[in-house]
Amino acid sequence: MRTEALTLFCWICLSALLIEVNCEQQEAIPEENLLVFTVATKETDGFRRFMSSAKVFNYNIKVLGRGEKWRGGTYMSPPAGGQKVRLLKSALEKVEKEDQVILFIDSYDVIFSSGPKELLKKFQQAKHRVVFSAETLIWPDRHLEDKYPYFTEGKRFLGSGGFIGYASNLKKLVADWSGKDADSDQLFYTKVYINPEKRIQINITLDNKCRIFQNLNGAIDEVVLKFEDGRVRARNVAFDTLPVIVHGNGPTKLHLNYLGNYIPRVWTFETGCTVCDEDQRPLTGVKEADYPLVLIGIFIQQPTPFVTVFFERLLNLKYPKDRLKLFIYNHEPHHEKHVKSFLEVHGSEYRAVKVVGPEEELDTAQSRNLGADVCRQDVDCEYYFSVDVEVVLKNPNTLTILIEQNKPIIAPLIGRPGKLWSNFWGALSADGYYARSEDYVDIVQGRRVGVWNVPYITSLYLIKGSVLKTELSEKDLFNSANLDADMAFCHTVRNQGVFMYITNRHQFGRILSTENYQTSHLHNDLWQIFENPMDWEERYIHENYSRIMKDNLIETPCPDVYWFPIMTDVGCNHLVEEMENFGQWSGGSNSDTRIQGGYENVPTIDIHMNQINYEKEWHQFLLEYIAPITEKMYPGYYTKCTSYLNFVVRYKPDEQPLLAPHHDASTFTINLALNSKDTDYQGGGCRFLRYDCSIQAPRKGWALMHPGRLTHYHEGLPTTGGTRYIAVSFVDP
Ligand SMILES: *[C@@H]1O[C@H](CO)[C@@H](O)[C@H](O)[C@H]1NC(C)=O
Ligand SMILES: *[C@@H]1O[C@H](CO)[C@@H](O)[C@H](O)[C@H]1NC(C)=O
């Protein structure tokens, strides 16, 4: 019994082995027998992507129909594609070798994810002379469903976007073609396939488990990225296959764009971006006079903080101004003074300046259409750089970096500090709005670095003038009945098959919040400490403040009196100007209705922060920038910076020149010099009587911090000329 079983087992064993050997014995088709035919009437961005993926694997590609006018319809208006059959038929006539294997494939929406060897092996394993890609969805005639042969597993319907076969069989396949260019190729091939006689005679099958072809239409959820040492493939999780060719047919172009950011090895975990330095347009070594001419379109669409800073940054952009033209659209009367003062001083440095003001009452789309048109109508305009005024462009090399990256449309990634918001979308929802792509967070947070093909960008982007003048020549580019201007723009760009990229290869900057921006003050930016704290800090906090602890910049001019830089010159000026603009200085008498009890022991000529509604912001300033120093210098003392008296004092020889010795109603006091001795005033300073110690040369932007009472009985020394301003806070009364 045992031997019998063993014999039987061995027999099974052996036959399995034989079949295996048999398989292996079938000779592999040599790679040089493979020729790829594709139809491309234009070199679109998709075509270039197709060709570069083909180059990775050394495919031998023959492009049919180059320069021909595309008459095969678009994917927006199917059915179509007859032109492709005609071109294939005539190309096949020139193929003489009967054992030539032809892969016929679309190109605008196709990426190779593996090479000829694997393709040919899988073709052989299909055991048919012609293998068509398969589809989940039937197209274009669903009434033919019953005529399709059944498979026990896999996809049932034919897709014409990709097939592979022997030349002799393909000739038979297209022999009867006499259709028009605008007829449906898919319907034509379907009719051959569902005809049992022809199917057998031409020997056609479908790649129904996506071993070779992955059509994405109706199958997006089946496909995931598969990262494997140094390369990336698509993997079909429904059939556990690794398709060789990925085809974004139908409305799946954007998903293909996403996959194309990785496949076949555009970006991998091991290498990062492998193509980011390819096809650059280097500007190093280019003479300044030969720099490409750029039109910068600046859009002020709403009241926005830090507009003057925006223009300072624009000025600091590293690019020859003689090669820059400006188009400024300003919708806001409030900002007219900012635009004007920038242009008065610097306008003439630029090659040309065009300003459109609020009186034109353009809406967002109209103003953006106008900007784009200024570039279109200018033969010299090589690039159009669109910048919204709320963009904080920190990187002065941005424009050069973007030009060198050499893409049709590219945006530098900018975000909001600490938020996931950014100026691009990684995916679109079904109704065309925001959807989060799998890699969105990694890109925003810089864990994946590269140049990414994305469906939506906004706020800041560079467009090639040539693209604006051809594919995007539509005058109403930004206009749409139901989409906002940027969505309308991106919609058109996508429909034109133009790729939009976002780059996060450098730090570029961020974007301001324009919410809660009041315009009722003279220097409204002062009030931005809550809404845009980073910008507030850059504008108003002294450049050396951040290193006062580390580098021991805190001085001790008198016992327990600390002295350190805290506010910028601009900050000091704004505060003084704001107070002078408000103008209601107190009379300096003992009776004071502004304070509790109505009696001021040591009156000064001053304005309280709460009179200009600056109490909350000032408290935040104390908390954020003073409290850490207090806690450091007076160890063991913790403060929430409770302070009811915060004010700016004005000293003038003929008004109030000095302040008699006094204690402050505080645990500690902040005394911040808002202007400069000798430049703005003479005399001034502060003396601590107990130590007979004076600070006679206060420094603008530096604060004194001292205990309020008991030991630090002090006086304000006489101002002998000009006007001196200080900001004072009595903290923890
Ligand atoms: C189809 O072609 C394969 C491979 O050449 C062959 O083995 C098979 O018999 C053919 N089928 C028909 C129905 O002719
Ligand atoms: C900051 O410190 C450096 C040297 O430490 C000095 O040169 C510079 O002037 C300081 N900045 C300001 C605004 O005072």
PDB file of N, CA, C and O in Angstrom, residues 16 24 86 131 148 202 210 212 215 219 344 358 365 371 385 439 448-449 452 470 526 572-573 589 606 626 638:
ATOM      1  N   ALA A  16       3.656  17.172 -12.734  1.00  0.00           N
ATOM      2  CA  ALA A  16       3.704  18.601 -12.413  1.00  0.00           C
ATOM      3  C   ALA A  16       5.021  19.184 -12.905  1.00  0.00           C
ATOM      4  O   ALA A  16       5.074  20.250 -13.513  1.00  0.00           O
ATOM      5  N   GLU A  24       8.672  26.163 -19.132  1.00  0.00           N
ATOM      6  CA  GLU A  24       9.968  26.825 -19.170  1.00  0.00           C
ATOM      7  C   GLU A  24      10.605  26.654 -20.539  1.00  0.00           C
ATOM      8  O   GLU A  24      11.334  27.516 -20.993  1.00  0.00           O
ATOM      9  N   ARG A  86      -7.119  53.757 -37.743  1.00  0.00           N
ATOM     10  CA  ARG A  86      -6.590  54.048 -39.075  1.00  0.00           C
ATOM     11  C   ARG A  86      -5.063  54.109 -39.034  1.00  0.00           C
ATOM     12  O   ARG A  86      -4.373  53.524 -39.875  1.00  0.00           O
ATOM     13  N   VAL A 131      -3.924  40.011 -26.867  1.00  0.00           N
ATOM     14  CA  VAL A 131      -4.477  40.202 -25.522  1.00  0.00           C
ATOM     15  C   VAL A 131      -4.903  41.658 -25.360  1.00  0.00           C
ATOM     16  O   VAL A 131      -4.087  42.574 -25.516  1.00  0.00           O
ATOM     17  N   TYR A 148     -20.920  39.162 -24.552  1.00  0.00           N
ATOM     18  CA  TYR A 148     -19.560  38.958 -24.040  1.00  0.00           C
ATOM     19  C   TYR A 148     -19.421  37.563 -23.443  1.00  0.00           C
ATOM     20  O   TYR A 148     -20.307  37.101 -22.739  1.00  0.00           O
ATOM     21  N   ILE A 202      -8.782  35.052 -34.816  1.00  0.00           N
ATOM     22  CA  ILE A 202      -7.684  36.001 -34.540  1.00  0.00           C
ATOM     23  C   ILE A 202      -6.989  35.635 -33.227  1.00  0.00           C
ATOM     24  O   ILE A 202      -5.884  36.053 -32.962  1.00  0.00           O
ATOM     25  N   CYS A 210      -5.821  41.855 -14.951  1.00  0.00           N
ATOM     26  CA  CYS A 210      -4.883  42.993 -14.891  1.00  0.00           C
ATOM     27  C   CYS A 210      -3.445  42.560 -14.631  1.00  0.00           C
ATOM     28  O   CYS A 210      -2.735  43.168 -13.835  1.00  0.00           O
ATOM     29  N   ILE A 212      -1.326  42.476 -17.129  1.00  0.00           N
ATOM     30  CA  ILE A 212      -0.566  43.367 -18.021  1.00  0.00           C
ATOM     31  C   ILE A 212      -1.090  44.800 -17.940  1.00  0.00           C
ATOM     32  O   ILE A 212      -0.350  45.733 -17.708  1.00  0.00           O
ATOM     33  N   ASN A 215      -6.567  49.225 -16.330  1.00  0.00           N
ATOM     34  CA  ASN A 215      -7.407  50.388 -16.616  1.00  0.00           C
ATOM     35  C   ASN A 215      -7.961  50.882 -15.291  1.00  0.00           C
ATOM     36  O   ASN A 215      -8.471  50.097 -14.498  1.00  0.00           O
ATOM     37  N   ALA A 219     -11.999  51.255 -11.309  1.00  0.00           N
ATOM     38  CA  ALA A 219     -11.124  50.312 -10.602  1.00  0.00           C
ATOM     39  C   ALA A 219     -10.154  51.007  -9.655  1.00  0.00           C
ATOM     40  O   ALA A 219      -9.208  50.384  -9.173  1.00  0.00           O
ATOM     41  N   GLU A 344       5.721 104.891  -5.590  1.00  0.00           N
ATOM     42  CA  GLU A 344       6.383 106.191  -5.648  1.00  0.00           C
ATOM     43  C   GLU A 344       7.890 106.047  -5.493  1.00  0.00           C
ATOM     44  O   GLU A 344       8.666 106.661  -6.194  1.00  0.00           O
ATOM     45  N   PRO A 358      -9.432 100.084  -7.129  1.00  0.00           N
ATOM     46  CA  PRO A 358     -10.783  99.683  -6.713  1.00  0.00           C
ATOM     47  C   PRO A 358     -11.883 100.351  -7.533  1.00  0.00           C
ATOM     48  O   PRO A 358     -12.977  99.790  -7.661  1.00  0.00           O
ATOM     49  N   ALA A 365     -12.531  87.087 -10.732  1.00  0.00           N
ATOM     50  CA  ALA A 365     -12.240  86.447 -12.016  1.00  0.00           C
ATOM     51  C   ALA A 365     -11.810  87.480 -13.051  1.00  0.00           C
ATOM     52  O   ALA A 365     -10.837  87.278 -13.777  1.00  0.00           O
ATOM     53  N   GLY A 371      -5.000  90.170 -15.639  1.00  0.00           N
ATOM     54  CA  GLY A 371      -3.571  89.946 -15.393  1.00  0.00           C
ATOM     55  C   GLY A 371      -2.986  88.953 -16.385  1.00  0.00           C
ATOM     56  O   GLY A 371      -1.947  89.206 -17.003  1.00  0.00           O
ATOM     57  N   PHE A 385       3.771  85.280 -13.139  1.00  0.00           N
ATOM     58  CA  PHE A 385       3.890  84.868 -11.732  1.00  0.00           C
ATOM     59  C   PHE A 385       2.749  85.529 -10.973  1.00  0.00           C
ATOM     60  O   PHE A 385       2.756  86.739 -10.771  1.00  0.00           O
ATOM     61  N   ASP A 439      -1.098  61.067   0.258  1.00  0.00           N
ATOM     62  CA  ASP A 439       0.223  61.613   0.574  1.00  0.00           C
ATOM     63  C   ASP A 439       0.185  63.080   0.981  1.00  0.00           C
ATOM     64  O   ASP A 439       1.220  63.699   1.189  1.00  0.00           O
ATOM     65  N   ARG A 448       7.701  63.884   2.496  1.00  0.00           N
ATOM     66  CA  ARG A 448       7.987  63.506   1.108  1.00  0.00           C
ATOM     67  C   ARG A 448       8.290  64.792   0.357  1.00  0.00           C
ATOM     68  O   ARG A 448       7.453  65.694   0.315  1.00  0.00           O
ATOM     69  N   VAL A 449       9.486  64.845  -0.202  1.00  0.00           N
ATOM     70  CA  VAL A 449       9.928  66.076  -0.850  1.00  0.00           C
ATOM     71  C   VAL A 449      10.058  65.831  -2.347  1.00  0.00           C
ATOM     72  O   VAL A 449      10.616  64.831  -2.774  1.00  0.00           O
ATOM     73  N   TRP A 452       5.319  67.755  -7.392  1.00  0.00           N
ATOM     74  CA  TRP A 452       4.158  66.875  -7.424  1.00  0.00           C
ATOM     75  C   TRP A 452       3.098  67.380  -8.383  1.00  0.00           C
ATOM     76  O   TRP A 452       2.716  68.557  -8.335  1.00  0.00           O
ATOM     77  N   THR A 470      -1.123  79.489 -25.553  1.00  0.00           N
ATOM     78  CA  THR A 470      -1.639  78.407 -26.403  1.00  0.00           C
ATOM     79  C   THR A 470      -2.744  77.632 -25.692  1.00  0.00           C
ATOM     80  O   THR A 470      -3.905  77.992 -25.801  1.00  0.00           O
ATOM     81  N   LEU A 526      -0.473  96.262  14.079  1.00  0.00           N
ATOM     82  CA  LEU A 526      -0.166  96.113  15.509  1.00  0.00           C
ATOM     83  C   LEU A 526      -1.154  95.178  16.200  1.00  0.00           C
ATOM     84  O   LEU A 526      -0.826  94.536  17.189  1.00  0.00           O
ATOM     85  N   CYS A 572       8.229 100.471  17.620  1.00  0.00           N
ATOM     86  CA  CYS A 572       8.230 101.687  18.442  1.00  0.00           C
ATOM     87  C   CYS A 572       7.549 102.830  17.691  1.00  0.00           C
ATOM     88  O   CYS A 572       6.697 103.534  18.241  1.00  0.00           O
ATOM     89  N   ASN A 573       7.918 102.991  16.428  1.00  0.00           N
ATOM     90  CA  ASN A 573       7.336 104.081  15.637  1.00  0.00           C
ATOM     91  C   ASN A 573       5.826 103.931  15.515  1.00  0.00           C
ATOM     92  O   ASN A 573       5.071 104.890  15.673  1.00  0.00           O
ATOM     93  N   SER A 589      -3.037 115.924  35.343  1.00  0.00           N
ATOM     94  CA  SER A 589      -3.454 116.353  36.686  1.00  0.00           C
ATOM     95  C   SER A 589      -3.760 115.121  37.527  1.00  0.00           C
ATOM     96  O   SER A 589      -3.867 114.009  37.005  1.00  0.00           O
ATOM     97  N   ASP A 606      -0.204 111.094  29.231  1.00  0.00           N
ATOM     98  CA  ASP A 606      -0.160 109.748  28.665  1.00  0.00           C
ATOM     99  C   ASP A 606      -1.469 109.363  27.977  1.00  0.00           C
ATOM    100  O   ASP A 606      -2.473 110.071  28.070  1.00  0.00           O
ATOM    101  N   ILE A 626       7.509  89.115  27.700  1.00  0.00           N
ATOM    102  CA  ILE A 626       8.094  89.636  28.944  1.00  0.00           C
ATOM    103  C   ILE A 626       8.137  88.550  30.029  1.00  0.00           C
ATOM    104  O   ILE A 626       9.172  88.355  30.675  1.00  0.00           O
ATOM    105  N   TYR A 638       6.384  83.668  39.423  1.00  0.00           N
ATOM    106  CA  TYR A 638       5.626  83.328  38.218  1.00  0.00           C
ATOM    107  C   TYR A 638       4.579  84.388  37.984  1.00  0.00           C
ATOM    108  O   TYR A 638       3.974  84.891  38.937  1.00  0.00           O
TER     109      TYR A 638
END
